mmCIF file of C-alpha atoms in Angstrom:
data_model
loop_
_atom_site.group_PDB
_atom_site.id
_atom_site.type_symbol
_atom_site.label_atom_id
_atom_site.label_comp_id
_atom_site.label_asym_id
_atom_site.label_seq_id
_atom_site.Cartn_x
_atom_site.Cartn_y
_atom_site.Cartn_z
ATOM 1 C CA PHE A 1 0.000 0.000 0.000
ATOM 2 C CA ALA A 2 0.978 3.629 -0.511
ATOM 3 C CA ILE A 3 -0.104 5.980 2.289
ATOM 4 C CA HIS A 4 -0.497 9.713 1.838
ATOM 5 C CA HIS A 5 -1.050 12.024 4.793
ATOM 6 C CA SER A 6 -2.418 15.589 4.659
ATOM 7 C CA ARG A 7 -3.597 18.011 7.349
ATOM 8 C CA THR A 8 -7.020 19.624 7.324
ATOM 9 C CA SER A 9 -7.673 23.290 8.081
ATOM 10 C CA GLU A 10 -9.058 22.190 11.473
ATOM 11 C CA GLY A 11 -5.753 20.580 12.404
ATOM 12 C CA GLY A 12 -6.825 17.029 11.698
ATOM 13 C CA VAL A 13 -4.963 14.491 9.541
ATOM 14 C CA VAL A 14 -6.422 12.731 6.512
ATOM 15 C CA SER A 15 -4.776 9.496 5.471
ATOM 16 C CA ILE A 16 -5.331 8.014 2.011
ATOM 17 C CA ARG A 17 -4.345 4.454 1.300
ATOM 18 C CA MET A 18 -3.949 3.219 -2.289
ATOM 19 C CA ASP A 19 -3.421 -0.354 -3.352
ATOM 20 C CA ILE A 20 -0.483 -0.206 -5.773
ATOM 21 C CA THR A 21 0.114 -3.951 -5.898
ATOM 22 C CA GLU A 22 -0.694 -4.227 -9.619
ATOM 23 C CA ARG A 23 1.538 -1.276 -10.480
ATOM 24 C CA LYS A 24 4.410 -2.799 -8.510
ATOM 25 C CA ARG A 25 3.880 -6.132 -10.247
ATOM 26 C CA ALA A 26 3.914 -4.408 -13.639
ATOM 27 C CA GLU A 27 7.120 -2.532 -12.785
ATOM 28 C CA GLU A 28 8.780 -5.720 -11.595
ATOM 29 C CA ALA A 29 7.671 -7.578 -14.731
ATOM 30 C CA LEU A 30 9.125 -4.773 -16.867
ATOM 31 C CA ARG A 31 12.437 -4.887 -14.990
ATOM 32 C CA ALA A 32 12.597 -8.668 -15.363
ATOM 33 C CA SER A 33 11.786 -8.411 -19.074
ATOM 34 C CA GLU A 34 14.500 -5.801 -19.636
ATOM 35 C CA GLU A 35 16.996 -7.924 -17.699
ATOM 36 C CA ARG A 36 16.235 -10.965 -19.878
ATOM 37 C CA TYR A 37 16.558 -8.764 -22.971
ATOM 38 C CA ARG A 38 19.957 -7.461 -21.842
ATOM 39 C CA ASN A 39 21.140 -11.007 -21.107
ATOM 40 C CA LEU A 40 20.042 -12.204 -24.550
ATOM 41 C CA ILE A 41 21.968 -9.366 -26.171
ATOM 42 C CA GLU A 42 25.108 -9.972 -24.126
ATOM 43 C CA ASP A 43 25.041 -13.723 -24.772
ATOM 44 C CA SER A 44 24.489 -13.370 -28.533
ATOM 45 C CA VAL A 45 27.289 -14.464 -30.866
ATOM 46 C CA LEU A 46 26.177 -11.719 -33.262
ATOM 47 C CA GLY A 47 27.020 -8.076 -32.729
ATOM 48 C CA ILE A 48 24.102 -6.053 -31.356
ATOM 49 C CA VAL A 49 23.707 -2.348 -30.633
ATOM 50 C CA VAL A 50 20.644 -0.424 -29.460
ATOM 51 C CA HIS A 51 20.793 3.299 -30.189
ATOM 52 C CA ARG A 52 18.636 6.395 -30.231
ATOM 53 C CA ASP A 53 19.568 9.588 -32.083
ATOM 54 C CA ARG A 54 22.858 7.869 -33.021
ATOM 55 C CA LYS A 55 23.755 7.552 -29.332
ATOM 56 C CA PRO A 56 24.394 3.917 -28.256
ATOM 57 C CA LEU A 57 22.258 2.761 -25.330
ATOM 58 C CA LEU A 58 23.651 -0.776 -25.262
ATOM 59 C CA MET A 59 26.367 -2.624 -27.189
ATOM 60 C CA ASN A 60 27.398 -6.224 -26.657
ATOM 61 C CA ASN A 61 30.935 -7.584 -26.644
ATOM 62 C CA ALA A 62 30.346 -9.554 -29.846
ATOM 63 C CA LEU A 63 29.934 -6.230 -31.657
ATOM 64 C CA MET A 64 33.141 -4.940 -30.104
ATOM 65 C CA LYS A 65 35.052 -8.004 -31.290
ATOM 66 C CA ILE A 66 33.870 -7.423 -34.869
ATOM 67 C CA PHE A 67 35.711 -4.098 -34.782
ATOM 68 C CA GLY A 68 38.737 -5.565 -32.992
ATOM 69 C CA PHE A 69 38.085 -4.372 -29.432
ATOM 70 C CA ALA A 70 37.987 -6.561 -26.334
ATOM 71 C CA ASP A 71 34.993 -4.735 -24.872
ATOM 72 C CA HIS A 72 33.057 -1.464 -24.832
ATOM 73 C CA GLU A 73 35.497 0.212 -22.452
ATOM 74 C CA GLU A 74 38.425 -0.417 -24.788
ATOM 75 C CA MET A 75 36.498 0.918 -27.754
ATOM 76 C CA ILE A 76 35.513 4.218 -26.147
ATOM 77 C CA ARG A 77 39.173 4.825 -25.302
ATOM 78 C CA HIS A 78 39.960 4.732 -29.016
ATOM 79 C CA ARG A 79 36.944 6.110 -30.888
ATOM 80 C CA SER A 80 33.250 6.899 -30.897
ATOM 81 C CA TYR A 81 30.739 4.339 -32.160
ATOM 82 C CA GLU A 82 30.159 6.369 -35.335
ATOM 83 C CA GLU A 83 33.861 6.089 -36.201
ATOM 84 C CA ASN A 84 33.374 2.340 -36.676
ATOM 85 C CA ILE A 85 31.511 3.271 -39.880
ATOM 86 C CA ALA A 86 33.602 4.165 -42.937
ATOM 87 C CA PRO A 87 33.290 7.932 -43.608
ATOM 88 C CA HIS A 88 31.727 7.472 -47.058
ATOM 89 C CA GLU A 89 28.982 5.266 -45.545
ATOM 90 C CA ARG A 90 27.892 7.500 -42.662
ATOM 91 C CA GLY A 91 25.497 9.739 -44.578
ATOM 92 C CA ARG A 92 23.597 6.745 -45.999
ATOM 93 C CA LEU A 93 23.336 4.912 -42.672
ATOM 94 C CA PHE A 94 22.373 8.031 -40.716
ATOM 95 C CA ALA A 95 19.641 8.767 -43.256
ATOM 96 C CA TYR A 96 18.295 5.210 -42.823
ATOM 97 C CA ALA A 97 18.126 5.658 -39.033
ATOM 98 C CA GLU A 98 16.451 9.064 -39.198
ATOM 99 C CA ALA A 99 13.824 7.823 -41.671
ATOM 100 C CA ARG A 100 13.126 4.756 -39.541
ATOM 101 C CA MET A 101 12.587 6.839 -36.396
ATOM 102 C CA ARG A 102 10.144 9.054 -38.330
ATOM 103 C CA GLY A 103 8.202 5.945 -39.347
ATOM 104 C CA GLU A 104 9.239 6.286 -42.991
ATOM 105 C CA PRO A 105 10.388 3.396 -45.223
ATOM 106 C CA SER A 106 13.936 2.285 -44.470
ATOM 107 C CA PRO A 107 15.805 -0.960 -45.317
ATOM 108 C CA ASP A 108 15.508 -3.767 -42.763
ATOM 109 C CA TYR A 109 18.701 -5.261 -44.220
ATOM 110 C CA TYR A 110 21.771 -3.635 -45.726
ATOM 111 C CA GLU A 111 25.520 -4.066 -46.071
ATOM 112 C CA PHE A 112 28.125 -1.415 -45.365
ATOM 113 C CA GLN A 113 31.854 -0.896 -44.946
ATOM 114 C CA GLY A 114 33.172 -0.515 -41.418
ATOM 115 C CA VAL A 115 36.568 0.315 -39.942
ATOM 116 C CA HIS A 116 38.527 -2.194 -37.849
ATOM 117 C CA LYS A 117 40.576 -1.071 -34.849
ATOM 118 C CA ASP A 118 43.732 -1.431 -36.967
ATOM 119 C CA GLY A 119 42.261 0.794 -39.696
ATOM 120 C CA SER A 120 41.514 -1.983 -42.196
ATOM 121 C CA ALA A 121 38.178 -2.148 -43.999
ATOM 122 C CA LEU A 122 35.391 -4.485 -42.894
ATOM 123 C CA TRP A 123 32.201 -5.542 -44.630
ATOM 124 C CA ILE A 124 29.219 -5.881 -42.298
ATOM 125 C CA GLU A 125 25.589 -6.825 -42.869
ATOM 126 C CA ASN A 126 22.948 -5.293 -40.614
ATOM 127 C CA ILE A 127 19.431 -6.423 -39.720
ATOM 128 C CA VAL A 128 17.462 -3.532 -38.207
ATOM 129 C CA ARG A 129 14.249 -3.087 -36.245
ATOM 130 C CA VAL A 130 12.634 -0.590 -33.896
ATOM 131 C CA VAL A 131 12.287 -1.653 -30.246
ATOM 132 C CA ASP A 132 10.881 -0.080 -27.092
ATOM 133 C CA TRP A 133 13.745 0.958 -24.833
ATOM 134 C CA GLU A 134 12.929 2.381 -21.421
ATOM 135 C CA GLY A 135 9.571 3.647 -22.607
ATOM 136 C CA ALA A 136 10.670 5.197 -25.902
ATOM 137 C CA PRO A 137 11.433 3.842 -29.386
ATOM 138 C CA ALA A 138 15.020 2.986 -30.251
ATOM 139 C CA ILE A 139 16.786 1.162 -33.071
ATOM 140 C CA GLN A 140 18.248 -2.306 -32.585
ATOM 141 C CA ILE A 141 20.870 -3.430 -35.089
ATOM 142 C CA THR A 142 22.143 -6.996 -35.364
ATOM 143 C CA SER A 143 25.501 -7.122 -37.183
ATOM 144 C CA HIS A 144 27.421 -9.921 -38.857
ATOM 145 C CA ASP A 145 30.974 -9.671 -40.217
ATOM 146 C CA ILE A 146 30.888 -10.737 -43.887
ATOM 147 C CA THR A 147 34.402 -9.548 -44.768
ATOM 148 C CA ALA A 148 35.670 -13.062 -45.555
ATOM 149 C CA ARG A 149 32.715 -13.703 -47.864
ATOM 150 C CA LYS A 150 33.230 -10.393 -49.664
ATOM 151 C CA GLN A 151 36.936 -11.102 -50.087
ATOM 152 C CA ALA A 152 36.174 -14.569 -51.487
ATOM 153 C CA ASP A 153 33.636 -13.099 -53.936
ATOM 154 C CA GLU A 154 36.149 -10.488 -55.074
ATOM 155 C CA ALA A 155 38.882 -13.119 -55.487
ATOM 156 C CA LEU A 156 36.511 -15.224 -57.597
ATOM 157 C CA ARG A 157 35.596 -12.257 -59.793
ATOM 158 C CA ALA A 158 39.260 -11.386 -60.264
ATOM 159 C CA SER A 159 40.076 -14.993 -61.140
ATOM 160 C CA GLU A 160 37.264 -15.155 -63.683
ATOM 161 C CA GLU A 161 38.411 -11.870 -65.204
ATOM 162 C CA ARG A 162 41.983 -13.152 -65.552
ATOM 163 C CA TYR A 163 40.661 -16.367 -67.103
ATOM 164 C CA ARG A 164 38.548 -14.455 -69.618
ATOM 165 C CA ASN A 165 41.427 -12.161 -70.502
ATOM 166 C CA LEU A 166 43.769 -15.120 -70.986
ATOM 167 C CA ILE A 167 41.348 -16.928 -73.284
ATOM 168 C CA GLY A 168 40.289 -13.749 -75.044
ATOM 169 C CA SER A 169 43.863 -12.886 -75.990
ATOM 170 C CA SER A 170 44.781 -16.430 -77.050
ATOM 171 C CA LEU A 171 45.810 -16.932 -80.692
ATOM 172 C CA GLN A 172 43.986 -20.262 -80.617
ATOM 173 C CA GLY A 173 40.295 -20.338 -81.380
ATOM 174 C CA LEU A 174 38.393 -21.351 -78.264
ATOM 175 C CA TYR A 175 34.654 -21.566 -77.727
ATOM 176 C CA ILE A 176 32.172 -23.281 -75.422
ATOM 177 C CA HIS A 177 28.786 -24.547 -76.574
ATOM 178 C CA ARG A 178 25.818 -26.469 -75.237
ATOM 179 C CA ASP A 179 23.545 -28.227 -77.724
ATOM 180 C CA PHE A 180 25.303 -26.192 -80.432
ATOM 181 C CA LYS A 181 24.430 -22.907 -78.729
ATOM 182 C CA ILE A 182 27.606 -20.823 -78.367
ATOM 183 C CA LEU A 183 28.019 -19.834 -74.704
ATOM 184 C CA PHE A 184 31.479 -18.289 -74.966
ATOM 185 C CA ALA A 185 33.957 -17.615 -77.748
ATOM 186 C CA ASN A 186 37.196 -15.718 -78.093
ATOM 187 C CA GLN A 187 38.137 -13.384 -80.908
ATOM 188 C CA ALA A 188 40.359 -15.968 -82.598
ATOM 189 C CA ALA A 189 37.458 -18.465 -82.830
ATOM 190 C CA ALA A 190 35.196 -15.780 -84.321
ATOM 191 C CA GLU A 191 37.754 -14.960 -87.011
ATOM 192 C CA ILE A 192 38.277 -18.631 -87.852
ATOM 193 C CA PHE A 193 34.557 -18.927 -88.639
ATOM 194 C CA GLY A 194 34.472 -15.669 -90.556
ATOM 195 C CA PHE A 195 32.983 -13.309 -87.959
ATOM 196 C CA ASP A 196 34.355 -9.882 -87.125
ATOM 197 C CA THR A 197 33.717 -10.156 -83.382
ATOM 198 C CA ALA A 198 33.189 -12.833 -80.754
ATOM 199 C CA GLU A 199 29.773 -11.310 -80.005
ATOM 200 C CA GLU A 200 28.619 -11.943 -83.599
ATOM 201 C CA PHE A 201 29.812 -15.533 -83.391
ATOM 202 C CA MET A 202 28.025 -16.082 -80.063
ATOM 203 C CA ALA A 203 24.787 -14.671 -81.510
ATOM 204 C CA LEU A 204 24.786 -17.414 -84.145
ATOM 205 C CA GLU A 205 21.643 -19.549 -83.869
#
């Protein structure tokens, strides 16, 4: 119970008792819910940050490790959270956050370049949603380091480009077909069959 005392003009005392059991239960349930939420974030193997107006309210250690820091305390000794984002990406990401907080369309998923503690570039994918944080909306971002995947994709593209250049510059006529449909041909093959370009040869039905 909550008890409120007040004096009357005649010198008496009026006591008002209010049953606040339900309110206390609701407050306790909210605290327990927030505690479970914090524990889930801290235990996640994915990086998670909750922020409002670009000011971090909570960051887990998995996020810190993505950027090369042992924990939040080490990171704030070196840089602000915004400095983990490559300078050329900040305008785009800030615009996403501002639109989302206004209730306007904004991507739930996107990739961006980040900055590691040692200054090297990172590629990170973000999954974003709005959550209620201490009675007001905030943005929760779940981050995954995809640098290795991006590097592998780039290595594959470079390898394919070198392969195409090697074949394309070969003096031997080379072409690939399936059921007599030309899928690839180099310039030498086109000239052997009387075409001016490989594209003309590949367009042959």
